[in-house]
Amino acid sequence: MRKAFINGAGLLAIVLIFFASGCDKLKSRDHLNQGVGAFKSARYGDAVEHFKQAIALDPENPNARLYLATAYMSQWIPGAESPENIEFAKKAKEEFMEVLKKDPNEKTALASLGSLAYNQAQSLSPEQKQEKFDEAAQWNRKLIEVDSKNKEAYYMLGVITWAKWYPALMTARANLRMRPEDPGPIKDKKVKQELRDKYAAMVDEGIQDLQKALDVDKEYDDAMAYMNLLVRERADLVDSEAEYKKQIEVADSWVQKALDTKKLKAARQPTTGGIVQETK
């Protein structure tokens, strides 16, 4: 009898544990839903608290930590140097990294970390800026490893290339007393070769990345715009004025393609319905 009582008590304890666990999961889901509602209403502080509660109640909740990281990132203002703002970026990165510990292929986390690093770079010193751009590129390459058709990742690699190369080109031009609107190519052979050695392969790769984005989406007009920039600026590194003019023509064609694509997309937008005045 005593043995039966002990077995019964043990079974009851197990049932209670499972019941409590089930209740916690339901509570976690409720906090998750409340957090989503707060996030959609731009009440990011409230959203953070709900997502933290959801994680505390159910650490295995697959979405709560991702949403928490996103809520932190949504409060972060690029370039603002307040301690609170810096903490938002720090916590966002920490939570996205926690997401990747459980799922290294989580695409939203990879893309968000790339975006975070890229935007953090904007307000840094030149040396720190390059390091952050490199970090952003690494996250986007990891995203491409997971999703080889991710056009935004290829596009961001092209944008990062431009952000790293353009200041160096403008500095070289300024040192040679060339205005931004002055036609190229750069005539100082030593300066041109130094730029080639350091940036030519990078710019070529950036153009290839933008082309890959366009291979995925032939109407990706943002990629066309940066294709124009990289081709146009790369023209400064060619040897002859004739080749320079050819490259500028290619760049101009990308400008026109981008404009035509924007017009095409605009034409597809549905017209506003409603009552209209008849014409006689």
mmCIF file of C-alpha atoms in Angstrom:
data_model
loop_
_atom_site.group_PDB
_atom_site.id
_atom_site.type_symbol
_atom_site.label_atom_id
_atom_site.label_comp_id
_atom_site.label_asym_id
_atom_site.label_seq_id
_atom_site.Cartn_x
_atom_site.Cartn_y
_atom_site.Cartn_z
ATOM 1 C CA MET A 1 0.000 0.000 0.000
ATOM 2 C CA ARG A 2 2.792 2.400 0.951
ATOM 3 C CA LYS A 3 4.626 1.608 -2.286
ATOM 4 C CA ALA A 4 1.479 2.260 -4.291
ATOM 5 C CA PHE A 5 1.028 5.577 -2.482
ATOM 6 C CA ILE A 6 4.604 6.610 -3.288
ATOM 7 C CA ASN A 7 4.179 5.651 -6.928
ATOM 8 C CA GLY A 8 0.935 7.576 -7.064
ATOM 9 C CA ALA A 9 2.542 10.633 -5.495
ATOM 10 C CA GLY A 10 5.402 10.458 -7.976
ATOM 11 C CA LEU A 11 2.997 10.239 -10.871
ATOM 12 C CA LEU A 12 1.054 13.210 -9.518
ATOM 13 C CA ALA A 13 4.278 15.233 -9.255
ATOM 14 C CA ILE A 14 5.119 14.448 -12.871
ATOM 15 C CA VAL A 15 1.630 15.468 -13.981
ATOM 16 C CA LEU A 16 1.898 18.732 -12.050
ATOM 17 C CA ILE A 17 5.289 19.482 -13.609
ATOM 18 C CA PHE A 18 3.924 18.941 -17.105
ATOM 19 C CA PHE A 19 0.847 21.000 -16.268
ATOM 20 C CA ALA A 20 2.985 23.862 -14.965
ATOM 21 C CA SER A 21 5.197 23.644 -18.029
ATOM 22 C CA GLY A 22 2.156 23.806 -20.277
ATOM 23 C CA CYS A 23 0.836 26.821 -18.390
ATOM 24 C CA ASP A 24 4.189 28.583 -18.738
ATOM 25 C CA LYS A 25 4.174 27.986 -22.478
ATOM 26 C CA LEU A 26 0.687 29.448 -22.739
ATOM 27 C CA LYS A 27 1.725 32.461 -20.668
ATOM 28 C CA SER A 28 4.823 32.838 -22.825
ATOM 29 C CA ARG A 29 2.716 32.811 -25.968
ATOM 30 C CA ASP A 30 0.397 35.410 -24.449
ATOM 31 C CA HIS A 31 3.333 37.717 -23.657
ATOM 32 C CA LEU A 32 4.666 37.142 -27.167
ATOM 33 C CA ASN A 33 1.357 38.217 -28.690
ATOM 34 C CA GLN A 34 1.154 41.250 -26.420
ATOM 35 C CA GLY A 35 4.703 42.137 -27.388
ATOM 36 C CA VAL A 36 3.870 41.918 -31.074
ATOM 37 C CA GLY A 37 0.890 44.192 -30.506
ATOM 38 C CA ALA A 38 3.034 46.705 -28.639
ATOM 39 C CA PHE A 39 5.695 46.556 -31.355
ATOM 40 C CA LYS A 40 3.163 47.223 -34.103
ATOM 41 C CA SER A 41 1.963 50.241 -32.119
ATOM 42 C CA ALA A 42 5.569 51.486 -31.869
ATOM 43 C CA ARG A 43 5.575 50.954 -28.090
ATOM 44 C CA TYR A 44 8.985 49.338 -28.274
ATOM 45 C CA GLY A 45 9.763 49.577 -24.561
ATOM 46 C CA ASP A 46 6.586 47.673 -23.713
ATOM 47 C CA ALA A 47 7.359 45.172 -26.454
ATOM 48 C CA VAL A 48 10.797 44.517 -24.954
ATOM 49 C CA GLU A 49 9.313 43.737 -21.544
ATOM 50 C CA HIS A 50 6.739 41.342 -22.982
ATOM 51 C CA PHE A 51 9.342 39.535 -25.080
ATOM 52 C CA LYS A 52 11.637 39.218 -22.050
ATOM 53 C CA GLN A 53 8.770 37.691 -20.078
ATOM 54 C CA ALA A 54 8.035 35.316 -22.945
ATOM 55 C CA ILE A 55 11.654 34.117 -22.898
ATOM 56 C CA ALA A 56 11.694 33.748 -19.108
ATOM 57 C CA LEU A 57 8.561 31.589 -19.202
ATOM 58 C CA ASP A 58 9.658 29.533 -22.195
ATOM 59 C CA PRO A 59 13.368 29.780 -23.090
ATOM 60 C CA GLU A 60 12.747 27.512 -26.085
ATOM 61 C CA ASN A 61 10.206 29.864 -27.643
ATOM 62 C CA PRO A 62 11.573 30.106 -31.206
ATOM 63 C CA ASN A 63 10.450 33.656 -31.918
ATOM 64 C CA ALA A 64 10.614 35.547 -28.634
ATOM 65 C CA ARG A 65 14.366 36.212 -28.654
ATOM 66 C CA LEU A 66 14.361 37.208 -32.315
ATOM 67 C CA TYR A 67 11.529 39.640 -31.631
ATOM 68 C CA LEU A 68 13.336 40.962 -28.560
ATOM 69 C CA ALA A 69 16.458 41.674 -30.614
ATOM 70 C CA THR A 70 14.355 43.391 -33.267
ATOM 71 C CA ALA A 71 12.618 45.531 -30.631
ATOM 72 C CA TYR A 72 15.983 46.673 -29.263
ATOM 73 C CA MET A 73 17.237 47.463 -32.754
ATOM 74 C CA SER A 74 14.091 49.428 -33.566
ATOM 75 C CA GLN A 75 14.870 51.774 -30.671
ATOM 76 C CA TRP A 76 18.444 52.333 -31.789
ATOM 77 C CA ILE A 77 19.174 55.589 -33.644
ATOM 78 C CA PRO A 78 22.284 55.384 -35.878
ATOM 79 C CA GLY A 79 24.833 58.013 -34.941
ATOM 80 C CA ALA A 80 23.305 59.008 -31.598
ATOM 81 C CA GLU A 81 25.933 58.724 -28.866
ATOM 82 C CA SER A 82 23.793 58.634 -25.717
ATOM 83 C CA PRO A 83 24.530 55.736 -23.323
ATOM 84 C CA GLU A 84 20.953 54.518 -23.700
ATOM 85 C CA ASN A 85 21.213 54.432 -27.486
ATOM 86 C CA ILE A 86 24.555 52.628 -27.413
ATOM 87 C CA GLU A 87 22.988 50.083 -25.055
ATOM 88 C CA PHE A 88 20.139 49.444 -27.497
ATOM 89 C CA ALA A 89 22.639 48.495 -30.207
ATOM 90 C CA LYS A 90 24.644 46.357 -27.786
ATOM 91 C CA LYS A 91 21.581 44.460 -26.578
ATOM 92 C CA ALA A 92 20.261 44.012 -30.102
ATOM 93 C CA LYS A 93 23.527 42.417 -31.190
ATOM 94 C CA GLU A 94 23.669 40.206 -28.094
ATOM 95 C CA GLU A 95 20.150 38.909 -28.650
ATOM 96 C CA PHE A 96 20.680 38.286 -32.365
ATOM 97 C CA MET A 97 23.837 36.357 -31.479
ATOM 98 C CA GLU A 98 21.811 34.256 -29.030
ATOM 99 C CA VAL A 99 19.363 33.504 -31.828
ATOM 100 C CA LEU A 100 22.238 32.321 -34.025
ATOM 101 C CA LYS A 101 23.557 30.054 -31.273
ATOM 102 C CA LYS A 102 20.378 28.008 -31.589
ATOM 103 C CA ASP A 103 19.947 28.461 -35.325
ATOM 104 C CA PRO A 104 23.094 29.582 -37.202
ATOM 105 C CA ASN A 105 21.044 29.854 -40.393
ATOM 106 C CA GLU A 106 18.399 32.256 -39.096
ATOM 107 C CA LYS A 107 18.180 34.700 -41.994
ATOM 108 C CA THR A 108 16.551 37.619 -40.199
ATOM 109 C CA ALA A 109 19.258 37.593 -37.530
ATOM 110 C CA LEU A 110 22.043 37.463 -40.129
ATOM 111 C CA ALA A 111 20.523 40.289 -42.176
ATOM 112 C CA SER A 112 19.895 42.392 -39.066
ATOM 113 C CA LEU A 113 23.466 42.008 -37.818
ATOM 114 C CA GLY A 114 24.712 43.073 -41.240
ATOM 115 C CA SER A 115 22.444 46.108 -41.214
ATOM 116 C CA LEU A 116 23.457 46.989 -37.655
ATOM 117 C CA ALA A 117 27.177 46.879 -38.467
ATOM 118 C CA TYR A 118 26.736 48.886 -41.676
ATOM 119 C CA ASN A 119 24.776 51.640 -39.956
ATOM 120 C CA GLN A 120 27.134 51.732 -36.981
ATOM 121 C CA ALA A 121 30.006 52.378 -39.399
ATOM 122 C CA GLN A 122 28.556 55.667 -40.590
ATOM 123 C CA SER A 123 29.494 57.663 -37.488
ATOM 124 C CA LEU A 124 32.917 56.109 -36.822
ATOM 125 C CA SER A 125 36.448 57.245 -37.595
ATOM 126 C CA PRO A 126 37.839 56.126 -40.986
ATOM 127 C CA GLU A 127 39.756 53.176 -39.531
ATOM 128 C CA GLN A 128 36.874 52.012 -37.339
ATOM 129 C CA LYS A 129 34.499 52.559 -40.239
ATOM 130 C CA GLN A 130 36.430 50.103 -42.413
ATOM 131 C CA GLU A 131 36.325 47.465 -39.672
ATOM 132 C CA LYS A 132 32.567 47.811 -39.305
ATOM 133 C CA PHE A 133 32.085 47.669 -43.064
ATOM 134 C CA ASP A 134 34.108 44.445 -43.090
ATOM 135 C CA GLU A 135 31.903 43.051 -40.323
ATOM 136 C CA ALA A 136 28.769 44.013 -42.251
ATOM 137 C CA ALA A 137 30.136 42.307 -45.360
ATOM 138 C CA GLN A 138 30.874 39.139 -43.385
ATOM 139 C CA TRP A 139 27.293 38.916 -42.126
ATOM 140 C CA ASN A 140 25.940 39.385 -45.638
ATOM 141 C CA ARG A 141 28.249 36.698 -47.007
ATOM 142 C CA LYS A 142 27.014 34.324 -44.301
ATOM 143 C CA LEU A 143 23.470 35.177 -45.321
ATOM 144 C CA ILE A 144 24.308 34.312 -48.931
ATOM 145 C CA GLU A 145 25.718 30.965 -47.773
ATOM 146 C CA VAL A 146 22.312 30.256 -46.254
ATOM 147 C CA ASP A 147 20.267 31.809 -49.065
ATOM 148 C CA SER A 148 22.093 32.063 -52.379
ATOM 149 C CA LYS A 149 19.155 33.948 -53.933
ATOM 150 C CA ASN A 150 19.040 36.724 -51.349
ATOM 151 C CA LYS A 151 19.188 39.814 -53.533
ATOM 152 C CA GLU A 152 19.424 42.227 -50.592
ATOM 153 C CA ALA A 153 22.602 40.549 -49.341
ATOM 154 C CA TYR A 154 24.285 40.848 -52.744
ATOM 155 C CA TYR A 155 23.090 44.439 -52.990
ATOM 156 C CA MET A 156 24.499 45.289 -49.566
ATOM 157 C CA LEU A 157 27.880 43.870 -50.564
ATOM 158 C CA GLY A 158 27.860 46.252 -53.528
ATOM 159 C CA VAL A 159 26.860 49.175 -51.321
ATOM 160 C CA ILE A 160 29.600 48.351 -48.808
ATOM 161 C CA THR A 161 32.159 48.221 -51.612
ATOM 162 C CA TRP A 162 31.106 51.680 -52.757
ATOM 163 C CA ALA A 163 31.230 53.023 -49.187
ATOM 164 C CA LYS A 164 34.794 51.748 -48.760
ATOM 165 C CA TRP A 165 36.107 52.853 -52.147
ATOM 166 C CA TYR A 166 34.417 56.181 -52.855
ATOM 167 C CA PRO A 167 36.089 58.248 -50.075
ATOM 168 C CA ALA A 168 39.530 57.042 -51.189
ATOM 169 C CA LEU A 169 38.821 58.042 -54.785
ATOM 170 C CA MET A 170 37.526 61.470 -53.760
ATOM 171 C CA THR A 171 40.564 62.041 -51.538
ATOM 172 C CA ALA A 172 42.906 61.138 -54.398
ATOM 173 C CA ARG A 173 41.067 63.469 -56.755
ATOM 174 C CA ALA A 174 41.129 66.299 -54.216
ATOM 175 C CA ASN A 175 44.860 65.846 -53.660
ATOM 176 C CA LEU A 176 45.343 66.147 -57.424
ATOM 177 C CA ARG A 177 43.129 69.249 -57.429
ATOM 178 C CA MET A 178 40.472 67.508 -59.488
ATOM 179 C CA ARG A 179 36.911 68.546 -58.799
ATOM 180 C CA PRO A 180 34.265 65.801 -58.500
ATOM 181 C CA GLU A 181 32.765 66.869 -61.832
ATOM 182 C CA ASP A 182 36.108 66.906 -63.682
ATOM 183 C CA PRO A 183 36.329 64.059 -66.214
ATOM 184 C CA GLY A 184 38.854 61.283 -65.742
ATOM 185 C CA PRO A 185 40.761 59.171 -65.908
ATOM 186 C CA ILE A 186 43.243 60.093 -63.193
ATOM 187 C CA LYS A 187 46.353 61.278 -64.984
ATOM 188 C CA ASP A 188 48.897 60.793 -62.204
ATOM 189 C CA LYS A 189 50.137 57.268 -62.943
ATOM 190 C CA LYS A 190 51.500 56.641 -59.454
ATOM 191 C CA VAL A 191 48.279 57.655 -57.711
ATOM 192 C CA LYS A 192 46.213 55.673 -60.192
ATOM 193 C CA GLN A 193 48.310 52.553 -59.702
ATOM 194 C CA GLU A 194 48.048 52.830 -55.924
ATOM 195 C CA LEU A 195 44.269 53.001 -56.211
ATOM 196 C CA ARG A 196 44.250 50.059 -58.598
ATOM 197 C CA ASP A 197 46.386 47.940 -56.302
ATOM 198 C CA LYS A 198 44.187 48.590 -53.292
ATOM 199 C CA TYR A 199 40.698 48.885 -54.743
ATOM 200 C CA ALA A 200 40.379 47.592 -58.326
ATOM 201 C CA ALA A 201 39.696 43.965 -57.385
ATOM 202 C CA MET A 202 37.295 45.082 -54.647
ATOM 203 C CA VAL A 203 35.333 47.300 -57.036
ATOM 204 C CA ASP A 204 35.175 44.523 -59.633
ATOM 205 C CA GLU A 205 33.800 42.179 -56.984
ATOM 206 C CA GLY A 206 31.265 44.792 -55.901
ATOM 207 C CA ILE A 207 30.044 45.095 -59.487
ATOM 208 C CA GLN A 208 29.756 41.313 -59.671
ATOM 209 C CA ASP A 209 27.720 41.284 -56.451
ATOM 210 C CA LEU A 210 25.330 43.886 -57.841
ATOM 211 C CA GLN A 211 24.997 41.849 -61.020
ATOM 212 C CA LYS A 212 24.091 38.805 -58.916
ATOM 213 C CA ALA A 213 21.395 40.870 -57.212
ATOM 214 C CA LEU A 214 20.083 41.804 -60.656
ATOM 215 C CA ASP A 215 20.222 38.173 -61.764
ATOM 216 C CA VAL A 216 17.788 37.429 -58.943
ATOM 217 C CA ASP A 217 15.619 40.479 -59.629
ATOM 218 C CA LYS A 218 16.013 42.062 -63.050
ATOM 219 C CA GLU A 219 13.976 45.070 -61.884
ATOM 220 C CA TYR A 220 16.087 45.839 -58.816
ATOM 221 C CA ASP A 221 16.501 49.546 -59.532
ATOM 222 C CA ASP A 222 18.481 50.258 -56.357
ATOM 223 C CA ALA A 223 21.120 47.788 -57.549
ATOM 224 C CA MET A 224 21.135 49.535 -60.928
ATOM 225 C CA ALA A 225 21.799 52.863 -59.220
ATOM 226 C CA TYR A 226 24.860 51.517 -57.416
ATOM 227 C CA MET A 227 26.002 49.717 -60.552
ATOM 228 C CA ASN A 228 26.097 53.143 -62.175
ATOM 229 C CA LEU A 229 28.192 54.545 -59.329
ATOM 230 C CA LEU A 230 30.763 51.757 -59.250
ATOM 231 C CA VAL A 231 31.181 51.610 -63.034
ATOM 232 C CA ARG A 232 31.371 55.407 -63.293
ATOM 233 C CA GLU A 233 33.987 55.736 -60.572
ATOM 234 C CA ARG A 234 35.997 52.721 -61.719
ATOM 235 C CA ALA A 235 36.455 54.578 -64.997
ATOM 236 C CA ASP A 236 38.961 56.841 -63.233
ATOM 237 C CA LEU A 237 41.373 53.893 -63.154
ATOM 238 C CA VAL A 238 41.512 53.176 -66.903
ATOM 239 C CA ASP A 239 44.446 54.256 -69.055
ATOM 240 C CA SER A 240 42.883 56.234 -71.890
ATOM 241 C CA GLU A 241 40.239 58.890 -72.357
ATOM 242 C CA ALA A 242 38.564 56.702 -74.976
ATOM 243 C CA GLU A 243 38.160 53.841 -72.507
ATOM 244 C CA TYR A 244 36.992 56.319 -69.875
ATOM 245 C CA LYS A 245 34.234 57.546 -72.201
ATOM 246 C CA LYS A 246 33.139 53.965 -72.895
ATOM 247 C CA GLN A 247 32.828 53.261 -69.183
ATOM 248 C CA ILE A 248 30.854 56.463 -68.638
ATOM 249 C CA GLU A 249 28.473 55.385 -71.400
ATOM 250 C CA VAL A 250 27.963 52.079 -69.594
ATOM 251 C CA ALA A 251 27.316 53.941 -66.344
ATOM 252 C CA ASP A 252 24.836 56.253 -68.092
ATOM 253 C CA SER A 253 23.011 53.211 -69.449
ATOM 254 C CA TRP A 254 22.530 51.966 -65.884
ATOM 255 C CA VAL A 255 21.076 55.336 -64.912
ATOM 256 C CA GLN A 256 18.600 55.070 -67.769
ATOM 257 C CA LYS A 257 17.729 51.468 -66.880
ATOM 258 C CA ALA A 258 17.030 52.507 -63.299
ATOM 259 C CA LEU A 259 14.781 55.368 -64.435
ATOM 260 C CA ASP A 260 12.923 53.162 -66.919
ATOM 261 C CA THR A 261 12.408 50.481 -64.282
ATOM 262 C CA LYS A 262 11.047 52.979 -61.760
ATOM 263 C CA LYS A 263 8.588 54.257 -64.375
ATOM 264 C CA LEU A 264 7.560 50.703 -65.220
ATOM 265 C CA LYS A 265 6.895 49.897 -61.575
ATOM 266 C CA ALA A 266 4.958 53.123 -61.098
ATOM 267 C CA ALA A 267 2.789 52.320 -64.122
ATOM 268 C CA ARG A 268 1.856 48.986 -62.563
ATOM 269 C CA GLN A 269 0.475 50.608 -59.440
ATOM 270 C CA PRO A 270 -3.328 50.392 -59.308
ATOM 271 C CA THR A 271 -5.143 53.622 -60.033
ATOM 272 C CA THR A 272 -7.335 55.152 -57.356
ATOM 273 C CA GLY A 273 -10.948 54.143 -57.694
ATOM 274 C CA GLY A 274 -14.035 56.058 -56.692
ATOM 275 C CA ILE A 275 -16.385 58.552 -58.268
ATOM 276 C CA VAL A 276 -14.888 60.620 -61.050
ATOM 277 C CA GLN A 277 -16.312 63.501 -62.992
ATOM 278 C CA GLU A 278 -17.399 62.641 -66.501
ATOM 279 C CA THR A 279 -15.918 64.582 -69.389
ATOM 280 C CA LYS A 280 -18.084 65.816 -72.227
#
